Short mmCIF file of C-alpha atoms and ligand atoms in Angstrom, two decimals:
data_model
loop_
_atom_site.label_atom_id
_atom_site.label_comp_id
_atom_site.label_asym_id
_atom_site.label_seq_id
_atom_site.Cartn_x
_atom_site.Cartn_y
_atom_site.Cartn_z
CA MET A 88 -143.74 -45.03 79.18
CA THR A 89 -142.13 -48.02 77.45
CA VAL A 90 -143.35 -50.38 74.80
CA GLU A 91 -143.52 -54.02 75.77
CA GLY A 92 -140.63 -56.17 74.64
CA THR A 93 -137.95 -53.47 74.67
CA THR A 94 -135.07 -53.19 77.07
CA ALA A 95 -134.76 -50.73 79.94
CA GLU A 96 -131.43 -49.41 78.67
CA ARG A 97 -130.61 -45.77 79.32
CA ILE A 98 -128.28 -44.34 76.67
CA VAL A 99 -126.76 -40.88 77.01
CA ILE A 100 -125.44 -39.28 73.80
CA GLU A 101 -123.47 -36.12 74.58
CA ASN A 102 -121.22 -33.51 72.96
CA ALA A 103 -123.06 -33.84 69.63
CA ALA A 104 -124.47 -31.21 67.33
CA VAL A 105 -128.25 -31.74 67.40
CA ALA A 106 -130.84 -31.15 64.66
CA ALA A 107 -134.16 -32.02 66.30
CA VAL A 108 -136.33 -31.39 63.19
CA ASP A 109 -139.19 -30.39 65.50
CA ALA A 110 -141.79 -27.75 64.61
CA ALA A 111 -139.48 -24.95 65.80
CA GLY A 112 -136.48 -26.31 63.87
CA THR A 113 -134.48 -26.58 67.12
CA GLU A 114 -130.73 -27.06 66.67
CA TYR A 115 -127.91 -27.10 69.21
CA GLU A 116 -124.26 -26.59 68.33
CA THR A 117 -123.46 -28.88 71.26
CA GLY A 118 -126.11 -30.88 73.01
CA TYR A 119 -127.37 -34.25 74.15
CA VAL A 120 -130.07 -36.86 73.72
CA VAL A 121 -131.05 -39.26 76.51
CA VAL A 122 -132.78 -42.49 75.51
CA ALA A 123 -134.67 -44.61 78.03
CA GLY A 124 -135.82 -47.98 76.75
CA ASN A 125 -137.45 -47.38 73.39
CA LEU A 126 -138.20 -43.69 74.00
CA ILE A 127 -136.40 -40.37 73.85
CA GLU A 128 -136.32 -39.11 77.43
CA SER A 129 -134.76 -35.69 76.88
CA VAL A 130 -133.02 -33.53 74.28
CA GLY A 131 -131.19 -30.32 75.04
CA ALA A 132 -128.25 -27.95 74.76
CA GLY A 133 -124.98 -28.21 76.63
CA ALA A 134 -124.07 -30.99 79.02
CA ALA A 135 -126.39 -33.97 79.51
CA PRO A 136 -128.36 -33.99 82.77
CA ALA A 137 -127.25 -36.33 85.54
CA VAL A 138 -129.53 -39.34 85.23
CA GLU A 139 -129.61 -42.65 87.08
CA GLY A 140 -129.01 -46.07 85.57
CA VAL A 141 -126.96 -45.10 82.52
CA THR A 142 -126.09 -48.30 80.64
CA ARG A 143 -124.21 -46.61 77.82
CA ARG A 144 -122.63 -43.16 77.54
CA ILE A 145 -121.49 -41.98 74.11
CA ASP A 146 -119.11 -39.07 73.60
CA ALA A 147 -120.41 -37.87 70.22
CA THR A 148 -117.86 -35.12 69.63
CA GLY A 149 -117.60 -34.48 65.87
CA HIS A 150 -121.07 -35.90 65.22
CA LEU A 151 -124.52 -34.66 64.31
CA VAL A 152 -127.52 -36.42 65.80
CA THR A 153 -130.77 -36.34 63.82
CA PRO A 154 -134.00 -38.29 63.77
CA GLY A 155 -133.69 -41.54 61.81
CA LEU A 156 -134.40 -41.23 58.09
CA VAL A 157 -137.77 -42.46 56.82
CA ASN A 158 -138.10 -44.02 53.38
CA THR A 159 -141.60 -43.72 51.94
CA HIS A 160 -141.45 -45.62 48.62
CA HIS A 161 -139.55 -48.69 47.46
CA HIS A 162 -139.92 -51.96 45.56
CA PHE A 163 -137.47 -54.28 47.31
CA TYR A 164 -137.77 -57.15 44.80
CA GLN A 165 -136.19 -54.92 42.15
CA TRP A 166 -132.86 -55.27 43.98
CA LEU A 167 -132.41 -58.40 41.81
CA THR A 168 -133.01 -56.54 38.52
CA ARG A 169 -130.75 -53.51 38.92
CA GLY A 170 -128.91 -52.12 35.92
CA LEU A 171 -131.39 -53.36 33.32
CA ALA A 172 -133.36 -51.29 30.78
CA GLN A 173 -130.83 -48.55 31.36
CA ASP A 174 -132.04 -46.01 28.80
CA SER A 175 -135.83 -46.35 28.90
CA ASN A 176 -138.76 -44.25 30.02
CA LEU A 177 -141.21 -45.69 32.56
CA PHE A 178 -143.54 -47.56 30.19
CA ALA A 179 -140.73 -49.08 28.08
CA TRP A 180 -138.83 -49.96 31.28
CA LEU A 181 -141.88 -51.67 32.81
CA VAL A 182 -142.68 -53.58 29.61
CA GLU A 183 -139.10 -54.86 29.49
CA LEU A 184 -139.01 -55.86 33.17
CA TYR A 185 -142.50 -57.26 33.87
CA PRO A 186 -141.73 -60.72 32.37
CA THR A 187 -138.68 -61.11 34.62
CA TRP A 188 -140.51 -59.85 37.70
CA ALA A 189 -143.27 -62.38 37.00
CA ARG A 190 -140.75 -65.16 37.82
CA ILE A 191 -139.83 -64.09 41.35
CA ASP A 192 -140.30 -66.42 44.31
CA GLU A 193 -140.07 -66.29 48.10
CA PRO A 194 -136.30 -66.87 48.53
CA MET A 195 -135.62 -64.21 45.89
CA VAL A 196 -137.86 -61.69 47.63
CA HIS A 197 -136.28 -62.45 50.99
CA ALA A 198 -132.79 -61.90 49.57
CA ALA A 199 -133.83 -58.75 47.71
CA ALA A 200 -135.57 -57.34 50.79
CA SER A 201 -132.53 -58.09 52.96
CA GLY A 202 -130.22 -56.35 50.48
CA SER A 203 -132.52 -53.34 50.10
CA LEU A 204 -133.04 -52.99 53.85
CA ALA A 205 -129.32 -53.39 54.56
CA MET A 206 -128.53 -50.59 52.13
CA LEU A 207 -131.18 -48.34 53.64
CA ALA A 208 -130.23 -49.09 57.26
CA ARG A 209 -126.47 -48.59 56.84
CA GLY A 210 -127.31 -45.16 55.38
CA GLY A 211 -129.38 -44.02 58.36
CA VAL A 212 -132.89 -45.20 57.50
CA THR A 213 -134.71 -46.36 60.62
CA THR A 214 -138.21 -46.69 59.10
CA ALA A 215 -138.62 -48.37 55.72
CA MET A 216 -141.59 -49.14 53.54
CA ASP A 217 -142.02 -51.48 50.63
CA HIS A 218 -144.61 -51.49 47.85
CA HIS A 219 -144.77 -55.05 46.58
CA TYR A 220 -147.17 -55.50 43.68
CA VAL A 221 -146.07 -58.63 41.73
CA PHE A 222 -147.51 -61.88 43.11
CA PRO A 223 -146.94 -64.81 40.71
CA ARG A 224 -149.07 -67.87 41.53
CA GLY A 225 -147.19 -70.48 43.57
CA ALA A 226 -144.34 -68.06 44.40
CA GLY A 227 -144.76 -68.51 48.18
CA ASP A 228 -145.35 -65.92 50.88
CA LEU A 229 -143.73 -62.86 49.30
CA LEU A 230 -145.04 -60.28 51.74
CA GLY A 231 -144.06 -62.56 54.63
CA ALA A 232 -140.53 -62.80 53.21
CA GLU A 233 -139.98 -59.06 53.34
CA ILE A 234 -141.61 -58.73 56.74
CA ARG A 235 -139.18 -61.38 57.98
CA ALA A 236 -136.22 -59.50 56.48
CA ALA A 237 -137.20 -56.25 58.21
CA ALA A 238 -137.58 -58.02 61.56
CA GLU A 239 -134.20 -59.73 61.11
CA LEU A 240 -132.43 -56.40 60.54
CA GLY A 241 -134.41 -54.55 63.22
CA VAL A 242 -135.86 -51.85 60.94
CA ARG A 243 -139.31 -50.32 61.55
CA PHE A 244 -141.45 -51.27 58.56
CA THR A 245 -144.57 -50.51 56.55
CA ALA A 246 -145.37 -53.29 54.07
CA ALA A 247 -147.70 -52.04 51.35
CA ARG A 248 -149.59 -55.00 49.85
CA GLY A 249 -149.69 -53.98 46.20
CA SER A 250 -151.65 -55.51 43.34
CA MET A 251 -152.25 -55.40 39.58
CA ASP A 252 -155.43 -56.73 37.93
CA LEU A 253 -155.45 -54.84 34.60
CA GLY A 254 -153.59 -56.96 32.06
CA ARG A 255 -152.85 -56.02 28.48
CA SER A 256 -155.94 -57.77 27.09
CA ALA A 257 -158.11 -55.52 29.29
CA GLY A 258 -156.31 -52.32 28.23
CA GLY A 259 -153.59 -52.24 30.89
CA LEU A 260 -149.79 -52.13 30.49
CA PRO A 261 -148.67 -55.38 32.22
CA PRO A 262 -148.85 -58.72 30.44
CA ASP A 263 -151.85 -60.83 31.50
CA PHE A 264 -149.57 -63.41 33.13
CA ALA A 265 -148.24 -60.78 35.57
CA VAL A 266 -151.60 -59.77 37.09
CA GLU A 267 -153.96 -61.23 39.70
CA SER A 268 -157.73 -61.36 39.58
CA THR A 269 -159.48 -58.45 41.30
CA GLU A 270 -160.99 -60.82 43.83
CA ARG A 271 -157.69 -62.53 44.67
CA ALA A 272 -155.94 -59.18 45.07
CA LEU A 273 -158.57 -57.92 47.49
CA LEU A 274 -158.73 -61.14 49.51
CA ALA A 275 -154.95 -61.38 49.82
CA THR A 276 -154.71 -57.72 50.81
CA GLU A 277 -157.35 -58.13 53.50
CA SER A 278 -155.59 -61.22 54.79
CA ALA A 279 -152.26 -59.33 54.94
CA VAL A 280 -153.86 -56.61 57.06
CA ASP A 281 -155.57 -59.13 59.36
CA THR A 282 -152.39 -61.18 59.78
CA HIS A 283 -149.73 -58.53 60.17
CA HIS A 284 -150.96 -54.99 60.85
CA ASP A 285 -150.04 -53.65 64.28
CA PRO A 286 -151.65 -50.23 64.87
CA SER A 287 -150.17 -49.72 68.36
CA PHE A 288 -147.89 -46.85 69.42
CA GLY A 289 -144.34 -47.93 68.67
CA SER A 290 -145.45 -50.62 66.22
CA MET A 291 -142.59 -52.18 64.25
CA LEU A 292 -144.94 -53.32 61.46
CA ARG A 293 -147.81 -51.65 59.67
CA ILE A 294 -149.60 -52.78 56.52
CA ALA A 295 -150.89 -50.45 53.79
CA VAL A 296 -153.28 -51.19 50.91
CA ALA A 297 -151.53 -50.42 47.63
CA PRO A 298 -152.94 -51.17 44.16
CA CYS A 299 -150.14 -50.31 41.75
CA SER A 300 -151.00 -47.54 39.26
CA PRO A 301 -153.84 -46.27 37.03
CA PHE A 302 -152.58 -48.23 34.02
CA SER A 303 -152.15 -51.56 35.85
CA VAL A 304 -155.22 -51.58 38.12
CA SER A 305 -158.95 -51.59 37.33
CA THR A 306 -161.24 -48.84 38.58
CA GLU A 307 -163.10 -51.51 40.56
CA LEU A 308 -159.93 -52.56 42.39
CA LEU A 309 -159.03 -48.96 43.20
CA ARG A 310 -162.50 -48.25 44.59
CA GLU A 311 -162.76 -51.51 46.55
CA ALA A 312 -159.22 -51.15 47.92
CA ALA A 313 -160.12 -47.71 49.31
CA VAL A 314 -163.24 -49.14 50.96
CA LEU A 315 -161.21 -52.05 52.38
CA ALA A 316 -158.46 -49.82 53.78
CA ARG A 317 -160.95 -47.52 55.46
CA SER A 318 -162.89 -50.41 56.95
CA LYS A 319 -159.62 -51.68 58.50
CA GLY A 320 -158.18 -48.28 59.46
CA VAL A 321 -155.00 -48.69 57.40
CA ARG A 322 -153.32 -46.36 54.92
CA LEU A 323 -153.54 -46.31 51.14
CA HIS A 324 -150.60 -46.04 48.76
CA THR A 325 -150.12 -46.02 44.97
CA HIS A 326 -148.13 -44.47 42.11
CA GLY A 327 -149.64 -41.25 40.80
CA SER A 328 -148.94 -38.61 38.13
CA GLU A 329 -145.51 -40.07 37.42
CA THR A 330 -145.15 -39.50 33.67
CA VAL A 331 -146.71 -37.77 30.68
CA GLU A 332 -147.59 -41.24 29.34
CA GLU A 333 -149.64 -41.96 32.48
CA GLU A 334 -151.36 -38.57 32.14
CA LYS A 335 -152.23 -39.38 28.50
CA PHE A 336 -153.51 -42.83 29.49
CA CYS A 337 -155.83 -41.29 32.10
CA HIS A 338 -157.19 -38.66 29.72
CA GLU A 339 -157.77 -41.22 26.96
CA THR A 340 -159.22 -43.93 29.23
CA PHE A 341 -161.11 -41.97 31.89
CA GLY A 342 -161.55 -38.54 30.29
CA MET A 343 -159.65 -36.80 33.12
CA GLY A 344 -156.17 -36.40 34.57
CA PRO A 345 -154.72 -38.72 37.26
CA THR A 346 -155.60 -36.56 40.28
CA ASP A 347 -159.24 -36.13 39.21
CA TYR A 348 -159.37 -39.87 38.51
CA PHE A 349 -158.00 -40.69 41.96
CA GLU A 350 -160.50 -38.32 43.55
CA SER A 351 -163.35 -40.00 41.64
CA THR A 352 -162.32 -43.38 43.07
CA GLY A 353 -162.04 -42.23 46.71
CA TRP A 354 -158.27 -41.94 46.60
CA LEU A 355 -157.63 -38.48 48.02
CA GLY A 356 -157.47 -38.15 51.80
CA ASP A 357 -155.16 -37.79 54.77
CA ASP A 358 -154.84 -41.59 54.89
CA VAL A 359 -153.35 -41.69 51.34
CA TRP A 360 -149.85 -41.10 50.04
CA MET A 361 -148.74 -41.38 46.43
CA ALA A 362 -145.33 -41.90 44.90
CA HIS A 363 -143.88 -39.46 42.35
CA CYS A 364 -146.61 -36.82 41.69
CA VAL A 365 -144.43 -35.24 39.01
CA HIS A 366 -147.14 -34.01 36.63
CA MET A 367 -149.39 -31.99 38.93
CA ASN A 368 -151.03 -28.70 37.95
CA ASP A 369 -152.05 -26.01 40.47
CA ALA A 370 -155.52 -27.55 40.93
CA ASP A 371 -153.99 -31.00 41.60
CA ILE A 372 -151.66 -29.57 44.26
CA ALA A 373 -154.58 -27.67 45.83
CA ALA A 374 -156.61 -30.92 45.93
CA PHE A 375 -153.77 -32.74 47.69
CA ALA A 376 -153.42 -29.86 50.18
CA ARG A 377 -157.19 -29.66 50.83
CA THR A 378 -157.48 -33.39 51.47
CA GLY A 379 -154.14 -33.93 53.26
CA THR A 380 -152.99 -36.44 50.63
CA GLY A 381 -149.24 -37.10 50.97
CA VAL A 382 -146.45 -37.40 48.42
CA ALA A 383 -143.38 -39.66 48.27
CA HIS A 384 -140.88 -37.58 46.29
CA CYS A 385 -138.39 -39.81 44.42
CA PRO A 386 -135.96 -37.45 42.65
CA SER A 387 -133.32 -40.00 41.58
CA SER A 388 -135.82 -42.40 40.03
CA ASN A 389 -137.63 -39.53 38.32
CA ALA A 390 -134.31 -38.49 36.79
CA ARG A 391 -133.26 -42.07 35.87
CA LEU A 392 -136.55 -42.63 33.99
CA ALA A 393 -136.65 -39.04 32.68
CA ALA A 394 -140.10 -38.63 34.26
CA GLY A 395 -139.61 -34.97 35.17
CA ILE A 396 -139.25 -32.82 38.28
CA ALA A 397 -141.99 -32.82 40.94
CA ARG A 398 -143.09 -29.37 42.17
CA VAL A 399 -141.97 -29.96 45.75
CA PRO A 400 -141.55 -26.28 46.78
CA ASP A 401 -145.09 -25.54 45.53
CA MET A 402 -146.42 -28.60 47.36
CA LEU A 403 -144.75 -27.53 50.61
CA ALA A 404 -146.01 -23.96 50.22
CA ALA A 405 -149.55 -25.31 49.76
CA GLY A 406 -149.24 -27.52 52.87
CA VAL A 407 -148.99 -30.93 51.18
CA PRO A 408 -147.19 -33.54 53.37
CA VAL A 409 -144.07 -34.61 51.45
CA GLY A 410 -141.56 -37.37 52.28
CA LEU A 411 -138.72 -38.91 50.29
CA GLY A 412 -138.45 -42.28 48.57
CA VAL A 413 -135.58 -44.10 46.94
CA ASP A 414 -138.12 -45.95 44.72
CA GLY A 415 -137.40 -49.48 43.50
CA SER A 416 -133.78 -50.39 42.92
CA ALA A 417 -134.33 -51.08 39.21
CA SER A 418 -134.98 -47.35 38.70
CA ASN A 419 -132.54 -46.15 41.39
CA GLU A 420 -129.62 -48.50 41.73
CA SER A 421 -128.16 -46.47 44.63
CA GLY A 422 -130.92 -47.58 47.01
CA GLU A 423 -129.92 -45.28 49.87
CA LEU A 424 -131.77 -42.23 51.12
CA HIS A 425 -128.97 -39.71 51.59
CA THR A 426 -128.83 -39.43 47.80
CA GLU A 427 -132.51 -38.46 47.83
CA LEU A 428 -131.97 -35.67 50.37
CA ARG A 429 -129.21 -34.30 48.19
CA ASN A 430 -130.99 -34.82 44.88
CA ALA A 431 -134.24 -33.36 46.20
CA LEU A 432 -132.36 -30.16 46.94
CA LEU A 433 -130.31 -30.10 43.73
CA ILE A 434 -133.05 -31.10 41.30
CA ASN A 435 -135.64 -28.77 42.77
CA ARG A 436 -133.15 -25.92 42.47
CA LEU A 437 -132.72 -26.74 38.78
CA ARG A 438 -136.40 -26.05 38.34
CA GLY A 439 -137.13 -23.41 41.00
CA GLY A 440 -133.88 -21.50 41.53
CA GLU A 441 -131.35 -21.29 44.34
CA LYS A 442 -133.93 -20.79 47.09
CA ALA A 443 -136.26 -23.59 45.97
CA LEU A 444 -135.24 -25.93 48.80
CA THR A 445 -132.79 -25.48 51.70
CA ALA A 446 -130.61 -28.12 53.35
CA ARG A 447 -132.88 -27.98 56.41
CA GLN A 448 -135.98 -28.51 54.29
CA ALA A 449 -134.30 -31.49 52.62
CA LEU A 450 -133.49 -33.02 56.02
CA ARG A 451 -137.08 -32.40 57.10
CA LEU A 452 -138.43 -34.17 53.99
CA GLY A 453 -136.28 -37.19 54.82
CA THR A 454 -137.36 -37.36 58.48
CA TYR A 455 -140.50 -35.59 59.72
CA GLY A 456 -142.03 -35.41 56.22
CA GLY A 457 -141.63 -39.15 55.82
CA ALA A 458 -143.17 -39.76 59.24
CA GLN A 459 -146.14 -37.60 58.22
CA VAL A 460 -146.87 -39.44 54.99
CA LEU A 461 -146.62 -42.81 56.76
CA GLY A 462 -149.07 -41.53 59.40
CA ARG A 463 -146.49 -41.74 62.19
CA ALA A 464 -145.64 -38.11 62.96
CA ALA A 465 -146.71 -38.51 66.59
CA GLU A 466 -144.15 -41.30 67.08
CA ILE A 467 -141.10 -40.68 64.89
CA GLY A 468 -139.52 -38.07 62.58
CA SER A 469 -138.20 -35.62 65.18
CA LEU A 470 -136.09 -35.70 68.34
CA GLU A 471 -138.55 -34.85 71.10
CA ALA A 472 -139.10 -36.25 74.58
CA GLY A 473 -141.74 -39.00 74.50
CA LYS A 474 -141.15 -39.97 70.89
CA LEU A 475 -139.67 -43.30 69.86
CA ALA A 476 -135.89 -43.56 70.04
CA ASP A 477 -135.20 -43.78 66.29
CA LEU A 478 -132.12 -41.64 65.71
CA VAL A 479 -128.83 -41.48 63.84
CA LEU A 480 -125.40 -40.32 64.90
CA TRP A 481 -123.61 -39.09 61.76
CA ARG A 482 -119.81 -38.77 61.83
CA LEU A 483 -118.91 -35.36 60.41
CA ASP A 484 -115.26 -34.99 61.45
CA GLY A 485 -113.89 -37.21 58.67
CA ILE A 486 -112.40 -36.21 55.34
CA GLY A 487 -115.75 -35.81 53.57
CA HIS A 488 -117.29 -33.34 55.99
CA ALA A 489 -114.85 -31.85 58.52
CA SER A 490 -114.22 -28.61 56.61
CA ILE A 491 -117.93 -27.70 56.45
CA ALA A 492 -118.83 -25.69 59.56
CA ASP A 493 -122.62 -26.10 59.34
CA PRO A 494 -123.41 -29.72 60.27
CA VAL A 495 -126.78 -29.86 58.47
CA ALA A 496 -125.17 -28.46 55.31
CA ALA A 497 -122.36 -31.02 55.70
CA LEU A 498 -124.91 -33.84 55.93
CA VAL A 499 -127.08 -32.77 52.99
CA PHE A 500 -124.60 -31.17 50.55
CA GLY A 501 -121.73 -33.51 51.39
CA PRO A 502 -121.07 -37.15 50.53
CA PRO A 503 -123.01 -39.86 52.41
CA ALA A 504 -121.83 -39.49 56.02
CA PRO A 505 -120.63 -42.53 57.96
CA VAL A 506 -123.22 -43.75 60.48
CA THR A 507 -121.56 -44.27 63.85
CA LEU A 508 -124.80 -45.36 65.51
CA SER A 509 -128.37 -45.85 64.39
CA LEU A 510 -131.04 -46.71 66.94
CA VAL A 511 -134.46 -48.12 66.13
CA ASN A 512 -136.81 -48.34 69.10
CA GLY A 513 -133.78 -47.65 71.29
CA LEU A 514 -131.82 -50.61 69.92
CA PRO A 515 -128.65 -50.39 67.79
CA VAL A 516 -129.19 -51.40 64.16
CA VAL A 517 -125.93 -49.92 62.85
CA GLU A 518 -122.70 -49.46 64.82
CA ASN A 519 -119.58 -47.90 63.32
CA GLY A 520 -120.93 -48.22 59.80
CA HIS A 521 -121.90 -51.87 60.07
CA LEU A 522 -125.21 -53.64 60.54
CA THR A 523 -125.44 -55.11 64.02
CA ARG A 524 -127.67 -58.05 63.09
CA ALA A 525 -126.43 -59.22 59.70
CA ASP A 526 -123.21 -59.58 57.80
CA GLU A 527 -123.15 -57.35 54.71
CA ASP A 528 -120.84 -59.62 52.71
CA THR A 529 -123.09 -62.62 53.36
CA LEU A 530 -126.11 -60.58 52.21
CA ALA A 531 -124.23 -59.37 49.13
CA ALA A 532 -123.39 -62.96 48.15
CA LEU A 533 -127.01 -64.02 48.72
CA THR A 534 -128.38 -61.23 46.53
CA ARG A 535 -125.93 -62.08 43.77
CA THR A 536 -126.94 -65.78 43.89
CA GLU A 537 -130.66 -64.96 43.80
CA ALA A 538 -130.23 -62.33 41.05
CA ARG A 539 -128.44 -64.95 38.92
CA ARG A 540 -131.12 -67.54 39.63
CA LEU A 541 -133.82 -65.08 38.55
CA ALA A 542 -131.90 -64.12 35.42
CA GLU A 543 -131.56 -67.79 34.49
CA ILE A 544 -135.22 -68.63 35.12
CA ALA A 545 -136.30 -65.53 33.17
CA GLY A 546 -134.01 -66.41 30.26
CA LEU A 547 -131.76 -63.35 30.66
CA ARG A 548 -128.58 -65.46 30.89
N1 LIG B 122 -141.04 -45.85 39.29
C1 LIG B 122 -141.92 -46.83 39.15
N2 LIG B 122 -143.16 -46.54 38.70
C2 LIG B 122 -144.03 -47.53 38.55
N3 LIG B 122 -145.30 -47.52 38.12
C3 LIG B 122 -145.73 -48.80 38.16
O1 LIG B 122 -146.92 -49.18 37.78
N4 LIG B 122 -144.77 -49.62 38.62
C4 LIG B 122 -143.69 -48.86 38.88
C5 LIG B 122 -142.39 -49.13 39.36
O2 LIG B 122 -142.03 -50.27 39.67
N5 LIG B 122 -141.55 -48.09 39.49
#
């Protein structure tokens, strides 16, 4: 089985430690992975089988091979507004940044998306998502710009067409000039799905429907967006239960907490995933588990904005699908997912004790868990024959990791490991720490230029 448009390469990776992140938690101290075209052909212990037509053979001694990391929440455009509003909670941070974000345009979003994707990819992310929710009039094709950037770098991508229609004059948090009309948001979202969404096995591009948050979106938009997504068979994404301020807003405005509000608008289901989910009581977690609603856990952003600590161990125990997200780069300047594996483990232990989350659970959140919440667990997220060849070869014999005997512990507890090879759909996206399809220094210069242009237009300089 191969997906049209991919090569018929056969790559043999041997002498690696293997963490398959399959249902049985299979690991091999020394093993192999064989890739044929865009698919994993076989995974096993010991020496690789003799196979015909090998186009590349990799001696991966000193490496760990894992499924590619999956990022489940981001706002790429924020790459141009990093390091601002440094000591603010979510609402103060948003109020400070909305006016600048309302000045973005297509070249800025393309540069920001390229920078964000480069950072993710060089750190082992093979599937990215972006939640873009600011669409100034006349700004150009912003969703198209990030879709282009993902295709240029070769990263598998879910573009979540976000929206805001609840301006300050109608009781929302964003200024009126930063929101769209309900009708325009719905029409543009439908058009994005019709134009770009590819539901096929092995798809490199999916679209999700993603109104922004309870305090920036009308009840009508939430309800209609859910109806639209279900009529098109695409997934739903939003921010939920992020802060105490959001909880207070929901109680004061709707007479109920965020999870009950989402349920009342059709927003719980196995086709929905929400970012953050920090302020969830037992009943909220049970509702997510009962309905199969997924969570994008963003520990660094939650710490940066002092939002709190999500109850990830309780969610996992209840059977809630949980993945990891870096969140937008204005609330997590690091922008790479290894930090989220590590912080998920460390921060959840601060709340739940030393057994709250293990290194293997953290790796699972960043791979299979992410695949689950993006609705792609049958295709990616584990190393199994027949799945897509999205995998990462982490170098663990360097100074940062060599003295740690357990390779999964080295990866999660240790510093970000160098990526020797990252394959997406069987094709190299990173080789020896460098992007194969773009020059990092050129991208860095481009993001600096566009960040300066935005700062000037927005009156920050
Ligand atoms: N962390 C974030 N939370 C948000 N809520 C909202 O409405 N927008 C954002 C955001 O950009 N980041």
